[in-house]
Coordinates of C-alpha atoms in Angstrom, one line a residue:
M1 CA 175.8 -122.2 237.2
F2 CA 178.7 -120.2 235.9
S3 CA 181.8 -119.8 238.0
C4 CA 184.5 -117.2 237.7
G5 CA 187.0 -119.5 239.2
V6 CA 187.1 -117.8 242.6
S7 CA 185.4 -119.8 245.4
G8 CA 182.0 -118.6 246.2
C9 CA 181.9 -116.3 243.3
T10 CA 179.0 -116.6 240.9
F11 CA 177.0 -114.5 238.5
T12 CA 173.3 -115.0 238.6
F13 CA 171.0 -113.6 235.9
G14 CA 167.3 -113.8 236.4
T15 CA 166.2 -117.2 237.0
G16 CA 169.6 -118.8 235.8
T17 CA 173.3 -118.0 235.4
Q18 CA 174.7 -116.6 232.3
H19 CA 178.3 -116.4 230.7
L20 CA 179.1 -113.0 229.8
D21 CA 180.0 -113.9 226.4
H22 CA 176.5 -114.0 225.4
L23 CA 175.2 -110.8 227.0
V24 CA 174.9 -108.7 223.8
S25 CA 172.8 -108.8 220.8
N26 CA 172.5 -106.8 217.8
H27 CA 170.2 -104.3 219.6
G28 CA 172.1 -104.0 222.6
Y29 CA 172.4 -106.1 225.7
S30 CA 170.5 -109.3 226.1
A31 CA 171.2 -112.6 227.8
Q32 CA 170.6 -116.3 227.0
P33 CA 170.0 -118.8 229.7
A34 CA 172.9 -121.3 230.5
A35 CA 173.2 -124.4 228.3
P36 CA 175.3 -127.5 228.3
P37 CA 178.6 -127.1 226.7
S38 CA 177.6 -129.2 223.7
A39 CA 174.5 -127.2 223.1
P40 CA 174.3 -123.7 221.8
P41 CA 172.6 -121.3 224.2
S42 CA 169.0 -120.3 223.6
A43 CA 166.9 -117.1 224.3
P44 CA 164.7 -117.0 227.3
P45 CA 160.9 -117.6 226.7
S46 CA 160.1 -113.9 227.3
A47 CA 162.6 -112.6 224.8
P48 CA 163.3 -113.4 221.0
P49 CA 166.3 -115.6 220.0
S50 CA 169.4 -113.3 219.6
A51 CA 172.8 -114.4 218.3
P52 CA 175.9 -113.0 219.8
P53 CA 177.3 -110.2 217.6
S54 CA 180.5 -110.6 215.8
E55 CA 183.4 -108.3 216.5
P56 CA 183.3 -104.9 214.8
T57 CA 184.7 -104.6 211.1
S58 CA 187.9 -102.9 210.5
S59 CA 186.0 -100.0 209.0
C60 CA 184.3 -99.4 212.3
P61 CA 185.9 -97.7 215.4
S62 CA 186.9 -100.6 217.7
V63 CA 186.2 -99.3 221.3
I64 CA 184.9 -96.3 223.1
F65 CA 188.4 -95.2 224.6
Q66 CA 189.7 -94.8 221.1
D67 CA 186.8 -92.4 220.2
P68 CA 188.0 -88.7 220.5
T69 CA 184.6 -87.2 220.1
L70 CA 183.3 -88.3 223.6
E71 CA 184.9 -87.3 226.9
H72 CA 183.1 -90.0 229.0
D73 CA 182.1 -93.5 227.6
I74 CA 179.9 -94.7 230.3
Y75 CA 177.4 -93.0 232.8
I76 CA 177.1 -94.5 236.3
S77 CA 173.8 -94.0 237.8
Y78 CA 173.4 -94.9 241.5
C79 CA 171.7 -93.9 244.7
P80 CA 174.0 -92.0 247.4
D81 CA 172.3 -94.0 250.1
N82 CA 174.3 -97.0 249.0
C83 CA 177.7 -95.2 249.0
L84 CA 180.0 -95.3 252.2
G85 CA 178.4 -92.9 254.8
G86 CA 174.8 -93.6 253.2
S87 CA 171.9 -94.8 255.3
A88 CA 172.0 -98.1 253.1
F89 CA 175.7 -98.6 252.9
T90 CA 176.4 -102.5 253.7
S91 CA 179.8 -103.3 252.1
R92 CA 182.5 -101.5 250.1
Y93 CA 182.3 -104.2 247.4
Q94 CA 178.5 -102.9 246.7
D95 CA 179.6 -99.2 247.1
P96 CA 178.9 -97.3 243.8
N97 CA 182.1 -95.4 244.1
H98 CA 184.2 -98.5 244.7
I99 CA 182.5 -100.1 241.7
A100 CA 183.1 -96.9 239.6
A101 CA 186.8 -96.8 240.5
A102 CA 187.0 -100.4 239.4
L103 CA 185.5 -99.7 236.1
S104 CA 187.8 -96.7 235.5
R105 CA 190.6 -98.8 234.8
T106 CA 188.9 -99.9 231.7
F107 CA 186.7 -96.9 230.9
K108 CA 186.2 -93.3 231.5
P109 CA 182.9 -93.2 233.6
W110 CA 181.0 -90.2 234.4
V111 CA 179.8 -90.5 238.0
A112 CA 178.4 -87.5 239.9
S113 CA 180.4 -88.0 243.1
V114 CA 183.8 -87.3 241.1
C115 CA 182.5 -85.2 238.2
L116 CA 180.0 -82.8 239.8
G117 CA 180.1 -80.5 242.5
P118 CA 177.5 -78.6 244.2
K119 CA 175.3 -76.9 241.5
P120 CA 172.0 -74.7 241.4
S121 CA 168.8 -77.1 240.6
G122 CA 168.7 -76.1 237.1
D123 CA 172.4 -76.9 236.5
F124 CA 172.0 -80.1 238.6
Y125 CA 169.9 -81.6 236.0
E126 CA 171.3 -80.0 232.8
D127 CA 174.9 -81.0 233.4
R128 CA 173.9 -84.7 233.9
A129 CA 171.5 -84.6 230.7
L130 CA 174.2 -83.3 228.7
H131 CA 177.0 -85.8 229.8
L132 CA 174.3 -88.6 229.5
Q133 CA 173.5 -87.6 225.9
K134 CA 177.4 -88.2 224.8
V135 CA 178.1 -91.3 226.6
K136 CA 177.3 -94.8 224.8
V137 CA 176.3 -96.9 227.8
F138 CA 174.1 -96.2 230.9
V139 CA 175.1 -98.4 233.7
A140 CA 172.3 -98.4 236.5
L141 CA 173.6 -99.8 240.0
I142 CA 170.2 -100.8 241.2
S143 CA 169.2 -101.4 244.9
P144 CA 165.8 -101.1 246.7
E145 CA 166.9 -97.7 247.6
Y146 CA 167.7 -96.8 244.1
S147 CA 164.3 -97.8 242.8
Q148 CA 162.7 -95.8 245.3
N149 CA 164.5 -92.6 244.7
D150 CA 162.5 -90.4 242.4
Q151 CA 165.8 -88.8 241.1
C152 CA 167.1 -92.2 240.1
K153 CA 163.8 -93.2 238.4
M154 CA 163.8 -90.0 236.3
E155 CA 167.4 -90.5 235.5
Y156 CA 166.6 -94.0 234.4
Q157 CA 163.5 -93.0 232.2
F158 CA 165.6 -90.1 230.6
A159 CA 168.4 -92.6 229.4
L160 CA 166.0 -95.3 228.3
L161 CA 163.0 -93.6 226.7
S162 CA 164.3 -90.0 225.8
L163 CA 167.9 -90.8 224.8
K164 CA 167.3 -94.4 223.9
K165 CA 170.7 -95.4 225.4
P166 CA 171.8 -99.0 225.9
V167 CA 171.2 -99.7 229.6
L168 CA 172.8 -102.0 231.7
P169 CA 171.0 -102.8 234.8
V170 CA 173.5 -104.1 237.7
I171 CA 171.5 -105.4 240.7
I172 CA 174.1 -104.3 243.7
A173 CA 171.9 -105.1 246.9
P174 CA 169.3 -107.7 247.8
G175 CA 165.6 -106.6 248.0
D176 CA 162.6 -105.6 246.3
I177 CA 162.8 -103.4 243.4
S178 CA 160.2 -100.8 242.8
S179 CA 157.7 -101.6 240.2
T180 CA 158.6 -98.7 238.0
I181 CA 162.1 -99.5 237.5
Q182 CA 161.2 -103.2 237.2
A183 CA 158.7 -102.2 234.4
Y184 CA 161.6 -100.3 232.6
I185 CA 163.9 -103.3 232.8
D186 CA 161.0 -105.6 231.5
Q187 CA 160.3 -103.2 228.6
D188 CA 164.0 -103.2 227.8
G189 CA 164.0 -106.9 227.8
R190 CA 167.6 -107.2 229.4
I191 CA 168.1 -109.2 232.2
P192 CA 170.0 -107.7 235.0
F193 CA 173.6 -108.3 236.0
K194 CA 173.3 -109.3 239.6
M195 CA 176.1 -108.7 242.1
E196 CA 174.1 -108.7 245.5
S197 CA 175.7 -111.7 246.6
P198 CA 178.4 -111.3 249.3
V199 CA 181.9 -111.0 248.3
G200 CA 184.9 -112.2 250.4
S201 CA 187.9 -110.4 249.1
E202 CA 189.1 -107.5 247.0
G203 CA 190.4 -110.2 244.6
E204 CA 187.0 -111.8 244.2
F205 CA 185.6 -108.2 243.6
Q206 CA 187.9 -107.4 240.7
E207 CA 187.1 -110.7 239.3
R208 CA 183.5 -109.7 239.1
M209 CA 184.5 -106.2 237.9
E210 CA 186.4 -107.9 234.8
Y211 CA 183.3 -109.8 233.8
L212 CA 181.1 -106.6 234.2
A213 CA 183.7 -104.5 232.1
D214 CA 183.5 -107.3 229.4
A215 CA 179.7 -106.7 229.1
I216 CA 180.0 -103.1 228.9
K217 CA 182.7 -103.3 226.2
K218 CA 180.4 -105.7 224.1
M219 CA 177.7 -103.1 224.5
I220 CA 179.9 -100.2 223.5
N221 CA 181.2 -102.2 220.4
T222 CA 177.5 -102.9 219.4
V223 CA 176.7 -99.1 219.5
N224 CA 180.0 -98.3 217.3
T225 CA 178.9 -101.0 214.8
E226 CA 175.3 -99.6 214.7
R227 CA 176.6 -95.9 214.3
E228 CA 178.8 -96.9 211.3
T229 CA 176.1 -98.9 209.7
S230 CA 174.1 -95.7 209.9
R231 CA 176.8 -93.5 208.6
L232 CA 177.3 -95.7 205.5
Q233 CA 173.5 -95.8 204.9
H234 CA 173.5 -91.9 204.3
L235 CA 174.9 -92.2 200.9
T236 CA 173.6 -89.8 198.4
I237 CA 171.0 -91.3 196.1
D238 CA 173.0 -91.0 192.6
G239 CA 176.3 -92.0 194.3
A240 CA 177.8 -88.6 193.7
G241 CA 178.4 -85.6 196.0
E242 CA 180.0 -85.7 199.5
G243 CA 179.3 -89.3 200.1
P244 CA 178.5 -90.6 203.7
P245 CA 179.0 -88.5 206.8
S246 CA 182.0 -88.9 209.0
Y247 CA 181.8 -90.9 212.4
E248 CA 181.5 -87.5 214.1
Q249 CA 179.0 -86.2 211.8
A250 CA 176.8 -89.4 212.4
V251 CA 177.0 -89.0 216.0
E252 CA 175.9 -85.4 215.6
Q253 CA 173.0 -86.6 213.5
E254 CA 172.0 -89.0 216.0
Q255 CA 172.0 -86.6 218.8
A256 CA 170.0 -84.1 216.8
R257 CA 167.3 -86.8 216.2
L258 CA 167.3 -87.6 220.0
G259 CA 167.3 -83.8 220.6
Q260 CA 163.8 -83.7 218.8
N261 CA 162.6 -86.8 220.7
I262 CA 163.3 -84.9 223.9
R263 CA 161.6 -81.7 222.7
D264 CA 158.4 -83.5 221.9
R265 CA 158.2 -84.6 225.4
V266 CA 158.9 -81.1 226.9
P267 CA 156.1 -78.2 227.4
Q268 CA 157.2 -75.5 225.0
V269 CA 155.8 -72.0 225.0
G270 CA 152.3 -72.0 223.5
D271 CA 151.7 -75.7 224.5
H272 CA 148.6 -76.7 226.3
V273 CA 149.1 -78.3 229.6
I274 CA 148.0 -79.8 232.8
A275 CA 149.4 -77.6 235.7
H276 CA 149.1 -77.5 239.6
W277 CA 147.1 -74.7 240.9
Q278 CA 146.6 -75.4 244.7
Q279 CA 145.6 -77.9 247.2
H280 CA 147.1 -80.6 245.0
S281 CA 144.4 -79.8 242.3
Y282 CA 145.2 -79.7 238.6
F283 CA 143.9 -77.7 235.7
T284 CA 144.4 -76.9 232.0
A285 CA 146.7 -74.0 231.0
T286 CA 149.1 -72.8 228.3
I287 CA 152.8 -72.3 228.8
V288 CA 154.2 -68.7 228.6
R289 CA 158.0 -69.4 229.5
F290 CA 160.2 -71.6 231.6
I291 CA 162.2 -70.0 234.3
K292 CA 165.5 -71.8 234.3
S293 CA 166.8 -70.2 237.7
T294 CA 163.6 -71.4 239.7
M295 CA 162.9 -74.5 237.6
K296 CA 159.3 -73.1 237.3
F297 CA 157.1 -72.5 234.3
E298 CA 154.7 -69.3 233.9
I299 CA 151.5 -70.3 232.7
R300 CA 148.3 -68.9 231.6
W301 CA 145.1 -70.7 232.9
D302 CA 142.4 -71.5 230.5
D303 CA 139.8 -70.1 232.8
Q304 CA 141.8 -66.8 233.0
D305 CA 142.4 -67.2 236.9
E306 CA 145.5 -64.9 237.9
S307 CA 146.6 -67.0 240.8
G308 CA 149.0 -69.8 241.2
R309 CA 150.7 -69.1 237.6
F310 CA 154.3 -70.4 238.4
P311 CA 154.1 -74.0 239.1
D312 CA 157.1 -76.3 239.6
L313 CA 158.2 -78.1 236.5
T314 CA 157.4 -81.5 237.9
M315 CA 153.9 -80.5 238.5
V316 CA 153.3 -79.6 234.7
A317 CA 152.4 -82.2 232.1
L318 CA 151.9 -81.9 228.3
N319 CA 148.1 -82.2 227.7
K320 CA 148.7 -85.1 225.2
V321 CA 148.5 -88.7 225.3
P322 CA 151.8 -90.0 226.8
D323 CA 154.1 -92.5 225.4
W324 CA 152.5 -95.9 226.8
R325 CA 155.8 -96.9 228.0
E326 CA 155.9 -94.1 230.5
V327 CA 152.4 -95.5 232.2
T328 CA 153.8 -98.3 234.2
V329 CA 152.9 -99.9 237.5
G330 CA 154.1 -97.4 240.1
S331 CA 154.1 -94.2 237.7
R332 CA 153.1 -90.9 239.0
V333 CA 150.3 -89.5 236.7
F334 CA 147.7 -86.9 236.6
F335 CA 144.1 -88.4 236.2
P336 CA 140.6 -86.6 235.3
Q337 CA 138.1 -86.8 238.2
G338 CA 135.2 -84.4 238.6
S339 CA 134.7 -80.9 237.1
Y340 CA 134.1 -77.4 238.1
C341 CA 131.7 -74.7 237.1
G342 CA 132.7 -71.2 235.6
Q343 CA 131.6 -67.8 236.7
E344 CA 130.2 -65.5 234.1
G345 CA 132.5 -62.7 233.4
V346 CA 135.2 -64.2 235.6
R347 CA 136.4 -67.6 234.5
T348 CA 135.2 -70.6 232.2
G349 CA 134.7 -74.1 233.9
G350 CA 136.6 -77.3 233.1
M351 CA 137.9 -80.6 234.1
R352 CA 139.6 -81.2 237.4
Y353 CA 142.8 -83.3 237.4
H354 CA 144.6 -85.0 240.5
E355 CA 148.1 -86.5 241.1
G356 CA 147.8 -90.4 241.4
V357 CA 149.8 -93.6 241.1
V358 CA 149.1 -96.4 238.9
T359 CA 148.9 -99.9 240.8
R360 CA 147.7 -102.1 237.8
T361 CA 147.3 -101.9 234.2
E362 CA 145.8 -104.1 231.6
P363 CA 146.7 -104.2 227.8
C364 CA 144.1 -103.2 225.3
S365 CA 143.8 -102.8 221.6
G366 CA 146.9 -101.2 220.0
N367 CA 149.2 -99.6 222.6
R368 CA 146.4 -98.6 225.0
L369 CA 146.3 -99.7 228.6
R370 CA 143.5 -99.9 231.1
C371 CA 145.0 -98.2 234.1
F372 CA 144.0 -98.6 237.8
G373 CA 145.2 -96.4 240.7
H374 CA 144.6 -94.1 243.4
H375 CA 145.1 -90.6 244.7
L376 CA 148.7 -89.9 245.9
K377 CA 147.3 -87.0 248.2
G378 CA 144.6 -86.9 250.7
G379 CA 143.0 -84.7 253.4
S380 CA 146.1 -84.9 255.5
D381 CA 148.0 -83.2 252.7
G382 CA 145.8 -80.3 252.5
K383 CA 143.9 -81.7 249.5
W384 CA 140.2 -80.9 249.2
V385 CA 138.4 -84.4 249.0
T386 CA 135.0 -83.5 249.1
Y387 CA 134.1 -82.2 245.7
K388 CA 131.4 -83.9 243.6
D389 CA 132.7 -87.3 242.2
Y390 CA 135.4 -87.7 244.5
N391 CA 136.7 -91.3 244.7
Y392 CA 140.0 -92.5 246.1
N393 CA 140.4 -95.0 243.3
F394 CA 140.5 -94.2 239.6
T395 CA 140.0 -96.6 236.5
C396 CA 140.7 -95.0 233.1
F397 CA 142.5 -95.5 229.8
S398 CA 146.1 -94.5 229.4
D399 CA 144.9 -92.1 226.7
D400 CA 143.2 -90.1 229.7
L401 CA 146.3 -89.8 231.8
R402 CA 149.1 -87.2 231.7
V403 CA 152.6 -87.6 232.8
A404 CA 154.6 -84.7 234.5
A405 CA 157.7 -83.4 232.7
N406 CA 160.9 -84.9 233.5
P407 CA 163.6 -82.3 234.7
Y408 CA 166.1 -84.0 232.7
N409 CA 164.1 -83.4 229.5
V410 CA 163.2 -79.7 230.4
T411 CA 166.7 -78.6 231.2
H412 CA 168.2 -80.5 228.3
A413 CA 165.7 -78.9 225.8
Y414 CA 166.1 -75.4 227.4
S415 CA 169.9 -75.7 227.7
N416 CA 170.8 -73.1 225.1
M417 CA 168.3 -70.5 226.3

C-alpha cells in the first residue's frame, strides 16, 4: 500500500496500490503493481511489461502549458449527476467541478460547466468534439452514474477509439461500473486511478490532486515525446528539401489522420446504411444528406418506400462490419432477424434489423466475436414482435452486427458544412 503521508489517505489501483511514478509507459498510461523497495516494479499479469518513460529530451517541448498551439491541455469528462445539486452528489471532494478547479492550478482543463453554455444539439456535440481533438489527455471522472449515461459513454468512445487519445480513468465514486465503460478500460489496458474512498479534509483532497496532476503531466510529456519523434521521422528521403515539419505541422498532420479515421466511421452522402423506419424496425437505405439543425439524416430506402425518410442520427448505422472494439458487452447494436417480402411494382423485400444489446461475447478467429444478446424494445414500446422468426434473444457474429453513428463523430465530420 502506498501512503501519501496524510492519515487515512491511500491510492488504490485495481487489486493493489501503486506509486504514481510508474503510471506512464511509452504508449501512454499504465501501472505496475506495488513491489518491495528493493525490487523494481513489474507489470500486472494482464498487461505486457512496461518501463517508466524517461523525461523528454531538450529537442522536445517540455509540458503542455508551454505549447502555444493548444488552448486547453486536458479534457475533463464527467456526469452532471455527480456535481453539487445533482441526484448522485455525495461530497464536494468527489464533485467533478471541485476536482476540475483543483487541476486548473496546473493545467488548462476543458470542462463543460465552465467552457460551454446552452447550445443547440448540433453545436452541443460539435463544440465538445472540436475541443476534444485539440487536447492531449482525456480525463474521465467515472462513477456508476457516468457509466450508465449514454452521453458519457459516447464521449469516452469518441476519445478512445476515434481520436485515439490517452485516457486517464479516475474512479470518483463507489459502485458498479457498466460493462461498456469497463470494456473500454480493459481494452485500453489502463488501471484506473481510484478516488472513491472518503476524504476527511481539504488538505487531504489537495494531496490527492497533486498525485493525480503528476500522473497527467507524465502522460502529457509522453504525448509530446511521441509527437516529436513522429516529426523527426518525416525527413525527406534524400535528406534535401524542407526537412521535417515543425511541431505545429506535426500536430496538424496528426489531426488530419484522425479526421480521416472519424470520417470512416460516419455515414456520408451515398453510403449504404441501416436506418430506423417505424415501430423500432430498421431497414437498408442510402444517405442523401445530413441536416445539422435537426441532427437527422435524409435517406432513400432501398425498397423505394417514401415514408420515414428522416431518422435521427443515433438511429442510423453504416452498413459495414464495425470495429470489433465497438462491440462490447453492453453495446447497443442493430442485429438481423427475419425478413420481409416485397410488392411487385411497389417495393423490394429485404432483411429486417432490430435494436439490441450485447450481453456476452466469445472470441473467434482473427478479431471476430460471437455475440449473444437480446432485443432492447418490446411490445410495450410499440414494437411489432409477432413477425415470423421473432426471438427475444439473438446470437450472431460481430460481422453481422451494425453500430449506430456516434453524434461526436458525425458532427465533427460535418463541422465545416
